[in-house]
mmCIF file of C-alpha atoms in Angstrom:
data_model
loop_
_atom_site.group_PDB
_atom_site.id
_atom_site.type_symbol
_atom_site.label_atom_id
_atom_site.label_comp_id
_atom_site.label_asym_id
_atom_site.label_seq_id
_atom_site.Cartn_x
_atom_site.Cartn_y
_atom_site.Cartn_z
ATOM 1 C CA MET A 1 -1.387 -9.356 -34.318
ATOM 2 C CA PHE A 2 1.217 -6.686 -33.677
ATOM 3 C CA ASP A 3 0.807 -3.618 -31.449
ATOM 4 C CA ILE A 4 4.088 -2.035 -32.608
ATOM 5 C CA ARG A 5 5.806 -2.154 -35.973
ATOM 6 C CA PHE A 6 9.209 -0.477 -36.276
ATOM 7 C CA GLN A 7 10.080 -0.687 -39.976
ATOM 8 C CA SER A 8 13.564 0.265 -41.306
ATOM 9 C CA VAL A 9 13.775 3.188 -38.876
ATOM 10 C CA SER A 10 16.769 5.523 -38.742
ATOM 11 C CA LYS A 11 17.193 8.644 -36.615
ATOM 12 C CA ARG A 12 19.702 11.403 -37.350
ATOM 13 C CA TYR A 13 20.729 14.293 -35.120
ATOM 14 C CA LEU A 14 22.696 17.302 -36.366
ATOM 15 C CA LEU A 15 25.473 18.146 -33.929
ATOM 16 C CA ARG A 16 26.427 21.734 -33.323
ATOM 17 C CA ARG A 17 29.920 22.824 -32.349
ATOM 18 C CA ALA A 18 29.792 22.026 -28.614
ATOM 19 C CA GLN A 19 27.999 18.725 -29.206
ATOM 20 C CA ALA A 20 30.437 17.773 -31.957
ATOM 21 C CA ARG A 21 33.389 18.298 -29.613
ATOM 22 C CA ARG A 22 31.685 16.063 -27.036
ATOM 23 C CA TRP A 23 31.121 13.283 -29.583
ATOM 24 C CA GLY A 24 34.501 13.720 -31.313
ATOM 25 C CA THR A 25 33.086 14.765 -34.688
ATOM 26 C CA ARG A 26 33.380 17.871 -36.835
ATOM 27 C CA PRO A 27 31.014 20.824 -36.212
ATOM 28 C CA GLU A 28 27.627 20.567 -37.976
ATOM 29 C CA ASN A 29 28.271 16.862 -38.429
ATOM 30 C CA GLU A 30 25.649 14.139 -38.211
ATOM 31 C CA LEU A 31 25.036 11.583 -35.507
ATOM 32 C CA TRP A 32 22.928 8.597 -36.518
ATOM 33 C CA ALA A 33 21.394 7.439 -33.236
ATOM 34 C CA LEU A 34 19.608 4.582 -35.046
ATOM 35 C CA SER A 35 20.387 2.937 -38.379
ATOM 36 C CA ASN A 36 17.815 0.830 -40.234
ATOM 37 C CA VAL A 37 16.238 -0.849 -37.187
ATOM 38 C CA THR A 38 13.283 -3.191 -37.753
ATOM 39 C CA PHE A 39 11.204 -5.159 -35.240
ATOM 40 C CA GLU A 40 7.613 -5.913 -34.244
ATOM 41 C CA VAL A 41 5.989 -6.347 -30.846
ATOM 42 C CA GLU A 42 2.992 -8.658 -30.648
ATOM 43 C CA ARG A 43 -0.088 -7.833 -28.590
ATOM 44 C CA GLY A 44 0.455 -8.880 -24.971
ATOM 45 C CA GLU A 45 4.209 -9.358 -25.438
ATOM 46 C CA ALA A 46 6.819 -7.970 -23.037
ATOM 47 C CA LEU A 47 9.874 -6.761 -24.958
ATOM 48 C CA GLY A 48 13.141 -5.790 -23.289
ATOM 49 C CA ILE A 49 15.790 -3.584 -24.879
ATOM 50 C CA ILE A 50 19.405 -3.702 -23.688
ATOM 51 C CA GLY A 51 22.676 -2.164 -24.790
ATOM 52 C CA HIS A 52 25.457 0.008 -23.463
ATOM 53 C CA ASN A 53 24.941 3.717 -22.772
ATOM 54 C CA GLY A 54 24.529 5.636 -26.018
ATOM 55 C CA ALA A 55 23.526 2.531 -27.983
ATOM 56 C CA GLY A 56 20.176 4.018 -29.057
ATOM 57 C CA LYS A 57 17.772 2.380 -26.587
ATOM 58 C CA THR A 58 16.128 5.557 -25.324
ATOM 59 C CA THR A 59 15.913 6.908 -28.872
ATOM 60 C CA ILE A 60 13.685 3.934 -29.720
ATOM 61 C CA LEU A 61 11.323 4.749 -26.842
ATOM 62 C CA ARG A 62 11.345 8.469 -27.723
ATOM 63 C CA LEU A 63 10.304 7.560 -31.253
ATOM 64 C CA LEU A 64 7.606 5.151 -30.063
ATOM 65 C CA SER A 65 6.169 7.732 -27.663
ATOM 66 C CA GLY A 66 6.125 10.475 -30.309
ATOM 67 C CA ILE A 67 8.619 12.750 -28.546
ATOM 68 C CA THR A 68 10.663 12.818 -31.748
ATOM 69 C CA ALA A 69 10.097 11.648 -35.328
ATOM 70 C CA PRO A 70 12.142 9.200 -37.417
ATOM 71 C CA THR A 71 14.456 10.507 -40.128
ATOM 72 C CA LYS A 72 13.749 7.424 -42.227
ATOM 73 C CA GLY A 73 11.378 4.496 -41.942
ATOM 74 C CA GLU A 74 7.894 3.948 -40.563
ATOM 75 C CA ILE A 75 6.448 3.388 -37.084
ATOM 76 C CA LEU A 76 2.963 1.920 -36.589
ATOM 77 C CA ILE A 77 1.264 1.870 -33.163
ATOM 78 C CA ARG A 78 -2.022 0.121 -32.372
ATOM 79 C CA GLY A 79 -3.536 1.119 -29.047
ATOM 80 C CA ARG A 80 -3.290 3.684 -26.267
ATOM 81 C CA LEU A 81 0.249 4.458 -25.093
ATOM 82 C CA GLY A 82 1.341 4.942 -21.515
ATOM 83 C CA SER A 83 4.980 5.983 -21.298
ATOM 84 C CA LEU A 84 7.669 6.915 -18.823
ATOM 85 C CA VAL A 85 10.536 7.870 -21.102
ATOM 86 C CA GLU A 86 11.765 11.323 -20.082
ATOM 87 C CA LEU A 87 11.827 12.754 -16.565
ATOM 88 C CA GLY A 88 8.923 15.182 -16.252
ATOM 89 C CA ALA A 89 7.594 14.581 -19.769
ATOM 90 C CA GLY A 90 3.856 15.288 -19.788
ATOM 91 C CA PHE A 91 4.005 17.191 -16.478
ATOM 92 C CA HIS A 92 3.218 20.895 -16.131
ATOM 93 C CA PRO A 93 5.675 22.188 -13.510
ATOM 94 C CA GLU A 94 3.285 24.789 -12.065
ATOM 95 C CA LEU A 95 0.445 22.311 -11.562
ATOM 96 C CA SER A 96 0.139 20.043 -8.545
ATOM 97 C CA GLY A 97 0.632 16.310 -8.702
ATOM 98 C CA ARG A 98 -3.143 15.816 -8.531
ATOM 99 C CA GLU A 99 -3.754 18.266 -11.377
ATOM 100 C CA ASN A 100 -1.076 16.580 -13.472
ATOM 101 C CA ILE A 101 -2.803 13.232 -13.033
ATOM 102 C CA PHE A 102 -5.950 14.700 -14.617
ATOM 103 C CA LEU A 103 -3.863 16.426 -17.301
ATOM 104 C CA ASN A 104 -2.108 13.201 -18.293
ATOM 105 C CA GLY A 105 -5.345 11.232 -18.265
ATOM 106 C CA SER A 106 -7.065 13.743 -20.531
ATOM 107 C CA ILE A 107 -4.114 13.632 -22.947
ATOM 108 C CA LEU A 108 -4.619 9.860 -23.101
ATOM 109 C CA GLY A 109 -8.282 10.424 -23.980
ATOM 110 C CA MET A 110 -9.779 9.385 -20.643
ATOM 111 C CA SER A 111 -12.843 11.089 -19.206
ATOM 112 C CA ARG A 112 -12.584 13.016 -15.947
ATOM 113 C CA SER A 113 -14.777 10.451 -14.189
ATOM 114 C CA ALA A 114 -12.552 7.584 -15.391
ATOM 115 C CA ILE A 115 -9.477 9.402 -14.096
ATOM 116 C CA ALA A 116 -11.196 10.094 -10.764
ATOM 117 C CA ARG A 117 -11.819 6.357 -10.317
ATOM 118 C CA GLN A 118 -8.063 5.700 -10.575
ATOM 119 C CA ILE A 119 -6.666 8.707 -8.728
ATOM 120 C CA ASP A 120 -6.555 7.176 -5.226
ATOM 121 C CA ALA A 121 -4.770 4.084 -6.563
ATOM 122 C CA ILE A 122 -2.262 6.293 -8.402
ATOM 123 C CA ILE A 123 -1.509 8.432 -5.342
ATOM 124 C CA GLU A 124 -1.189 5.384 -3.095
ATOM 125 C CA PHE A 125 1.081 3.596 -5.558
ATOM 126 C CA ALA A 126 3.363 6.633 -5.978
ATOM 127 C CA GLY A 127 3.635 7.026 -2.202
ATOM 128 C CA ILE A 128 3.463 10.833 -2.349
ATOM 129 C CA ARG A 129 0.106 11.519 -0.670
ATOM 130 C CA ASP A 130 1.627 14.225 1.554
ATOM 131 C CA HIS A 131 2.935 16.061 -1.533
ATOM 132 C CA ILE A 132 0.188 15.398 -4.074
ATOM 133 C CA ASP A 133 -1.203 18.959 -3.897
ATOM 134 C CA PHE A 134 2.207 20.654 -4.208
ATOM 135 C CA PRO A 135 3.481 21.923 -7.601
ATOM 136 C CA VAL A 136 5.515 19.153 -9.227
ATOM 137 C CA LYS A 137 8.398 21.590 -9.819
ATOM 138 C CA LYS A 138 9.120 21.076 -6.116
ATOM 139 C CA TYR A 139 9.317 17.278 -6.500
ATOM 140 C CA SER A 140 12.555 15.330 -6.367
ATOM 141 C CA SER A 141 13.550 13.260 -9.393
ATOM 142 C CA GLY A 142 12.485 10.118 -7.525
ATOM 143 C CA MET A 143 9.028 11.563 -6.831
ATOM 144 C CA TYR A 144 8.715 12.511 -10.514
ATOM 145 C CA VAL A 145 9.455 8.956 -11.597
ATOM 146 C CA ARG A 146 7.184 7.337 -8.998
ATOM 147 C CA LEU A 147 4.272 9.546 -10.014
ATOM 148 C CA GLY A 148 5.038 9.133 -13.715
ATOM 149 C CA PHE A 149 5.077 5.336 -13.457
ATOM 150 C CA ALA A 150 1.922 5.282 -11.343
ATOM 151 C CA ILE A 151 0.071 7.396 -13.924
ATOM 152 C CA ALA A 152 1.352 5.410 -16.907
ATOM 153 C CA ALA A 153 0.558 2.048 -15.302
ATOM 154 C CA HIS A 154 -2.935 2.914 -14.005
ATOM 155 C CA MET A 155 -4.407 4.777 -16.985
ATOM 156 C CA GLU A 156 -5.383 1.497 -18.674
ATOM 157 C CA PRO A 157 -2.738 1.656 -21.424
ATOM 158 C CA ASP A 158 -2.697 -0.877 -24.232
ATOM 159 C CA ILE A 159 1.072 -0.350 -24.532
ATOM 160 C CA LEU A 160 3.391 0.651 -21.680
ATOM 161 C CA LEU A 161 6.831 2.133 -22.483
ATOM 162 C CA LEU A 162 9.320 2.234 -19.585
ATOM 163 C CA ASP A 163 12.868 3.602 -19.499
ATOM 164 C CA GLU A 164 14.925 2.589 -16.426
ATOM 165 C CA VAL A 165 11.999 2.823 -14.017
ATOM 166 C CA LEU A 166 13.611 0.017 -11.961
ATOM 167 C CA ALA A 167 16.681 2.186 -11.344
ATOM 168 C CA VAL A 168 14.864 4.610 -9.016
ATOM 169 C CA GLY A 169 13.049 4.378 -5.740
ATOM 170 C CA ASP A 170 13.679 1.986 -2.898
ATOM 171 C CA ALA A 171 13.456 -1.789 -3.089
ATOM 172 C CA ALA A 172 9.812 -1.740 -1.976
ATOM 173 C CA PHE A 173 8.846 0.590 -4.840
ATOM 174 C CA GLN A 174 10.737 -1.546 -7.340
ATOM 175 C CA LEU A 175 8.790 -4.618 -6.183
ATOM 176 C CA LYS A 176 5.549 -2.663 -6.599
ATOM 177 C CA CYS A 177 6.605 -1.793 -10.152
ATOM 178 C CA LEU A 178 7.354 -5.429 -10.952
ATOM 179 C CA ASP A 179 4.022 -6.541 -9.479
ATOM 180 C CA ARG A 180 2.140 -3.903 -11.486
ATOM 181 C CA ILE A 181 3.915 -4.915 -14.694
ATOM 182 C CA ALA A 182 2.948 -8.538 -13.966
ATOM 183 C CA GLU A 183 -0.700 -7.468 -13.563
ATOM 184 C CA LEU A 184 -0.598 -5.639 -16.903
ATOM 185 C CA ARG A 185 0.894 -8.709 -18.543
ATOM 186 C CA LYS A 186 -1.920 -10.893 -17.193
ATOM 187 C CA ALA A 187 -4.342 -8.397 -18.738
ATOM 188 C CA GLU A 188 -2.539 -8.923 -22.083
ATOM 189 C CA ARG A 189 -1.106 -5.413 -22.196
ATOM 190 C CA THR A 190 2.046 -4.858 -24.254
ATOM 191 C CA VAL A 191 5.188 -3.750 -22.378
ATOM 192 C CA VAL A 192 8.438 -2.337 -23.790
ATOM 193 C CA LEU A 193 11.132 -2.016 -21.126
ATOM 194 C CA ILE A 194 14.638 -0.565 -21.023
ATOM 195 C CA THR A 195 16.648 -1.562 -17.961
ATOM 196 C CA HIS A 196 20.176 -2.516 -16.939
ATOM 197 C CA ASP A 197 18.696 -4.950 -14.411
ATOM 198 C CA LEU A 198 19.338 -8.160 -16.342
ATOM 199 C CA ALA A 199 17.658 -10.353 -13.737
ATOM 200 C CA ALA A 200 14.454 -8.301 -14.065
ATOM 201 C CA LEU A 201 14.599 -8.656 -17.846
ATOM 202 C CA GLY A 202 14.739 -12.415 -17.478
ATOM 203 C CA ARG A 203 11.700 -12.409 -15.176
ATOM 204 C CA ILE A 204 9.529 -9.956 -17.110
ATOM 205 C CA CYS A 205 10.281 -10.246 -20.806
ATOM 206 C CA ASP A 206 9.300 -12.744 -23.484
ATOM 207 C CA ARG A 207 11.916 -11.398 -25.878
ATOM 208 C CA VAL A 208 14.894 -9.023 -25.739
ATOM 209 C CA LEU A 209 16.549 -6.796 -28.349
ATOM 210 C CA LEU A 210 20.282 -6.054 -28.188
ATOM 211 C CA ILE A 211 21.145 -2.598 -29.572
ATOM 212 C CA ASP A 212 24.706 -1.457 -30.225
ATOM 213 C CA GLN A 213 25.816 1.793 -31.889
ATOM 214 C CA GLY A 214 22.339 2.376 -33.255
ATOM 215 C CA ARG A 215 21.956 -1.050 -34.863
ATOM 216 C CA LEU A 216 19.917 -4.084 -33.919
ATOM 217 C CA LEU A 217 22.456 -6.826 -33.222
ATOM 218 C CA MET A 218 20.198 -9.552 -31.931
ATOM 219 C CA SER A 219 16.607 -10.461 -31.075
ATOM 220 C CA GLY A 220 15.689 -13.555 -29.108
ATOM 221 C CA SER A 221 14.971 -15.140 -25.743
ATOM 222 C CA PRO A 222 16.134 -13.188 -22.667
ATOM 223 C CA ARG A 223 18.736 -15.822 -21.732
ATOM 224 C CA ARG A 224 20.308 -15.978 -25.198
ATOM 225 C CA VAL A 225 20.436 -12.206 -25.719
ATOM 226 C CA ILE A 226 21.669 -11.452 -22.194
ATOM 227 C CA ASP A 227 24.488 -13.974 -22.647
ATOM 228 C CA GLU A 228 25.492 -12.211 -25.872
ATOM 229 C CA TYR A 229 25.300 -8.798 -24.175
ATOM 230 C CA VAL A 230 27.569 -9.983 -21.362
ATOM 231 C CA THR A 231 30.014 -11.321 -23.971
ATOM 232 C CA LEU A 232 30.117 -7.860 -25.568
ATOM 233 C CA GLY A 233 30.547 -6.194 -22.174
ATOM 234 C CA PRO A 234 33.678 -4.577 -20.766
ATOM 235 C CA GLY A 235 34.699 -7.779 -18.955
ATOM 236 C CA ILE A 236 36.131 -7.794 -15.459
ATOM 237 C CA GLU A 237 37.844 -4.566 -14.536
ATOM 238 C CA THR A 238 40.177 -5.913 -11.917
ATOM 239 C CA ARG A 239 42.057 -2.809 -10.890
ATOM 240 C CA ALA A 240 40.956 -0.126 -8.497
ATOM 241 C CA ASP A 241 42.460 3.320 -8.794
ATOM 242 C CA THR A 242 46.225 3.164 -8.262
ATOM 243 C CA VAL A 243 47.302 5.092 -5.174
ATOM 244 C CA PRO A 244 50.740 6.156 -3.950
ATOM 245 C CA VAL A 245 52.410 3.942 -1.373
ATOM 246 C CA LEU A 246 52.974 6.876 0.967
ATOM 247 C CA SER A 247 49.641 8.194 2.212
ATOM 248 C CA ARG A 248 47.994 9.906 5.132
ATOM 249 C CA LYS A 249 45.467 7.092 5.356
ATOM 250 C CA PRO A 250 46.325 4.191 7.686
ATOM 251 C CA ALA A 251 45.494 1.700 4.916
ATOM 252 C CA GLU A 252 44.369 1.889 1.300
ATOM 253 C CA CYS A 253 43.040 -0.488 -1.322
ATOM 254 C CA ARG A 254 45.405 -0.979 -4.266
ATOM 255 C CA SER A 255 43.257 -3.300 -6.413
ATOM 256 C CA VAL A 256 40.351 -5.726 -6.444
ATOM 257 C CA SER A 257 40.127 -8.766 -8.705
ATOM 258 C CA PHE A 258 37.967 -11.821 -9.274
ATOM 259 C CA SER A 259 38.899 -15.259 -10.550
ATOM 260 C CA CYS A 260 37.345 -18.685 -11.003
ATOM 261 C CA GLY A 261 40.178 -21.197 -10.644
ATOM 262 C CA ALA A 262 41.399 -22.309 -14.051
ATOM 263 C CA GLU A 263 38.336 -20.799 -15.761
ATOM 264 C CA SER A 264 38.790 -17.647 -17.825
ATOM 265 C CA SER A 265 35.690 -16.008 -16.331
ATOM 266 C CA ILE A 266 33.334 -16.104 -13.354
ATOM 267 C CA ARG A 267 30.483 -18.534 -14.051
ATOM 268 C CA THR A 268 27.244 -19.004 -12.150
ATOM 269 C CA GLY A 269 27.458 -21.934 -9.740
ATOM 270 C CA TYR A 270 31.233 -22.453 -10.034
ATOM 271 C CA PRO A 271 33.928 -21.651 -7.413
ATOM 272 C CA MET A 272 35.101 -18.044 -7.354
ATOM 273 C CA ARG A 273 37.690 -15.971 -5.532
ATOM 274 C CA ALA A 274 37.626 -12.257 -4.701
ATOM 275 C CA ARG A 275 40.982 -10.627 -3.891
ATOM 276 C CA ILE A 276 41.856 -7.239 -2.374
ATOM 277 C CA GLU A 277 45.426 -5.958 -2.513
ATOM 278 C CA TYR A 278 46.110 -3.194 0.000
ATOM 279 C CA TYR A 279 48.895 -1.126 1.529
ATOM 280 C CA ALA A 280 48.978 -0.201 5.234
ATOM 281 C CA ALA A 281 51.086 2.820 6.154
ATOM 282 C CA GLN A 282 51.102 1.636 9.766
ATOM 283 C CA ARG A 283 49.820 -1.193 11.914
ATOM 284 C CA VAL A 284 46.019 -1.078 11.931
ATOM 285 C CA ALA A 285 43.874 -2.661 14.645
ATOM 286 C CA ASN A 286 40.217 -3.689 14.355
ATOM 287 C CA ALA A 287 40.184 -3.555 10.554
ATOM 288 C CA THR A 288 37.443 -4.861 8.258
ATOM 289 C CA PHE A 289 37.726 -5.472 4.502
ATOM 290 C CA ARG A 290 34.479 -5.381 2.554
ATOM 291 C CA ILE A 291 33.556 -5.962 -1.108
ATOM 292 C CA SER A 292 30.006 -4.886 -1.986
ATOM 293 C CA VAL A 293 28.342 -6.253 -5.119
ATOM 294 C CA PHE A 294 25.512 -4.142 -6.559
ATOM 295 C CA TRP A 295 22.801 -4.818 -9.099
ATOM 296 C CA PRO A 296 23.011 -2.531 -12.163
ATOM 297 C CA SER A 297 19.990 -0.724 -10.690
ATOM 298 C CA GLY A 298 22.204 0.351 -7.766
ATOM 299 C CA TYR A 299 20.871 -1.885 -4.999
ATOM 300 C CA LEU A 300 23.074 -4.103 -2.893
ATOM 301 C CA CYS A 301 23.118 -7.692 -4.118
ATOM 302 C CA ALA A 302 25.739 -9.329 -1.866
ATOM 303 C CA GLU A 303 28.804 -8.646 0.265
ATOM 304 C CA PHE A 304 32.122 -10.295 1.040
ATOM 305 C CA SER A 305 33.355 -9.150 4.460
ATOM 306 C CA THR A 306 36.025 -10.126 6.989
ATOM 307 C CA ASP A 307 33.682 -8.880 9.712
ATOM 308 C CA ILE A 308 32.186 -12.301 10.420
ATOM 309 C CA ALA A 309 30.051 -12.453 13.565
ATOM 310 C CA GLY A 310 31.399 -9.054 14.629
ATOM 311 C CA ARG A 311 35.053 -10.158 14.568
ATOM 312 C CA GLN A 312 37.669 -7.740 13.266
ATOM 313 C CA MET A 313 41.338 -8.213 12.407
ATOM 314 C CA ASP A 314 44.703 -6.556 12.978
ATOM 315 C CA ILE A 315 46.999 -5.927 10.003
ATOM 316 C CA ALA A 316 50.717 -5.155 9.953
ATOM 317 C CA SER A 317 52.239 -2.226 8.071
ATOM 318 C CA GLY A 318 53.209 -2.746 4.439
ATOM 319 C CA PRO A 319 51.505 -4.471 1.496
ATOM 320 C CA GLY A 320 49.004 -7.252 2.022
ATOM 321 C CA VAL A 321 46.295 -9.346 0.415
ATOM 322 C CA VAL A 322 42.847 -10.442 1.584
ATOM 323 C CA GLU A 323 41.112 -13.243 -0.324
ATOM 324 C CA PHE A 324 37.508 -14.399 -0.132
ATOM 325 C CA HIS A 325 36.584 -17.867 -1.390
ATOM 326 C CA CYS A 326 33.095 -18.823 -2.523
ATOM 327 C CA ALA A 327 32.312 -22.477 -3.286
ATOM 328 C CA ALA A 328 29.649 -21.547 -5.854
ATOM 329 C CA ALA A 329 29.240 -18.104 -7.419
ATOM 330 C CA PRO A 330 25.577 -17.299 -6.701
ATOM 331 C CA PHE A 331 25.118 -14.506 -9.225
ATOM 332 C CA GLN A 332 22.949 -14.528 -12.338
ATOM 333 C CA PRO A 333 24.846 -13.906 -15.609
ATOM 334 C CA GLY A 334 25.339 -10.174 -16.018
ATOM 335 C CA LEU A 335 27.443 -7.169 -15.053
ATOM 336 C CA TYR A 336 27.673 -6.042 -11.424
ATOM 337 C CA ARG A 337 29.123 -2.872 -9.888
ATOM 338 C CA ILE A 338 31.775 -3.277 -7.195
ATOM 339 C CA ASP A 339 32.575 -1.065 -4.195
ATOM 340 C CA VAL A 340 35.470 -1.764 -1.799
ATOM 341 C CA ASN A 341 35.815 -0.457 1.771
ATOM 342 C CA ILE A 342 38.497 -0.724 4.426
ATOM 343 C CA GLU A 343 36.981 0.061 7.821
ATOM 344 C CA VAL A 344 38.243 0.496 11.369
ATOM 345 C CA ASN A 345 35.708 0.093 14.160
ATOM 346 C CA GLN A 346 32.934 0.411 11.536
ATOM 347 C CA HIS A 347 34.306 3.724 10.222
ATOM 348 C CA VAL A 348 35.456 3.791 6.589
ATOM 349 C CA ILE A 349 39.113 4.801 6.257
ATOM 350 C CA ASP A 350 39.299 4.036 2.522
ATOM 351 C CA GLY A 351 36.255 3.679 0.299
ATOM 352 C CA ARG A 352 36.345 2.989 -3.445
ATOM 353 C CA GLN A 353 32.969 3.350 -5.178
ATOM 354 C CA ARG A 354 32.406 1.888 -8.656
ATOM 355 C CA CYS A 355 36.024 0.738 -8.713
ATOM 356 C CA ALA A 356 35.342 -2.415 -10.742
ATOM 357 C CA ILE A 357 32.779 -4.253 -12.825
ATOM 358 C CA LEU A 358 32.205 -7.936 -12.123
ATOM 359 C CA ARG A 359 31.201 -9.889 -15.195
ATOM 360 C CA VAL A 360 29.438 -13.212 -14.605
ATOM 361 C CA ASP A 361 28.958 -15.637 -17.491
ATOM 362 C CA ALA A 362 26.324 -18.353 -17.796
ATOM 363 C CA GLY A 363 27.143 -21.525 -15.896
ATOM 364 C CA LYS A 364 24.678 -23.665 -14.012
ATOM 365 C CA VAL A 365 20.989 -23.039 -14.641
ATOM 366 C CA VAL A 366 19.389 -20.531 -12.257
ATOM 367 C CA LEU A 367 15.648 -20.581 -11.600
ATOM 368 C CA GLY A 368 15.315 -17.361 -9.631
ATOM 369 C CA ASP A 369 17.589 -14.462 -8.747
ATOM 370 C CA PHE A 370 20.481 -16.526 -7.312
ATOM 371 C CA PHE A 371 22.136 -19.900 -7.699
ATOM 372 C CA PHE A 372 21.358 -21.703 -4.446
ATOM 373 C CA PRO A 373 23.387 -24.921 -3.958
ATOM 374 C CA TYR A 374 21.689 -27.606 -1.921
ATOM 375 C CA ASP A 375 21.455 -31.338 -1.343
ATOM 376 C CA TYR A 376 18.525 -33.560 -0.491
ATOM 377 C CA GLN A 377 17.646 -37.015 0.763
ATOM 378 C CA VAL A 378 14.541 -39.165 0.621
ATOM 379 C CA LEU A 379 13.417 -40.479 4.010
ATOM 380 C CA GLN A 380 11.296 -43.613 4.041
ATOM 381 C CA PRO A 381 8.411 -43.663 6.554
#
């Protein structure tokens, strides 16, 4: 039995002059955010939705949550919705966090006594007890999202809609979110999730939709759809910003690149190489080169660093190259953000944020977040 039926749905927006210039269309033109999209979500199923920015993912959740209506097609919902789709949606800015909990619960049809039974769990989960009686207009965006997720996940929803909730908060809060989603799944609640965290999609979801330019390209198992999404991705951007050779900085990064021997792409479990090209305007002592690899959610996944066991290096003036070699790429298939730093005595003298995207294709099977090479032996008693 389905909880959600999305039948031949299209959504059109009319662009005014400023919007048309932004999207490269004529004034008063149309933008079709979704075109003839059809899918169903079964009761108790966890559905992930992926696609590049502007693909139409959030439009689907806005339609499901009733924030906007379809231009064409039909949407059927069976059950009570809990949603975290737009920052601050459902909150009254002048009311306190506590008052907004009761407001949201009443909108969902819950009695005041039922809300009161959940309120301590909601406040504890959101981690904002010291601010719960302040007006939410004074909350940071992170506090908004933590409270919004806590409300949506504790108000006994039949269907939970989540848009990038794993991209906010610290690692501890993200783990709490994942644990709460797992509890809802055990209770046979339906979950629809948008996230760029491909590893989380693989852990949480039964099925994933791939959306591109408003159209449904693919529906299937997380592994199969994620592999297709990575194939459609931007690939490996191997160049950092080009900088002039003459500079006031002692040393600067010229580029960062990744390779996998004779392979055309980085593959999980296969040898990989990370390479920094730099230029030093002078001799630099006590230097450290560092490549940081981040999950799409923004949290650090791994690092390559020359600062091994506290040792630093001296580099001569002129161009140079630093290479890191990894016997087995540990990363799950997906797209990872890359930062590069050159440091002297632990102070950054050249930092390049978001200077590259590392694309990792499927290779050896990963059961978990990382490929972990190991050996074993059987010892007889």
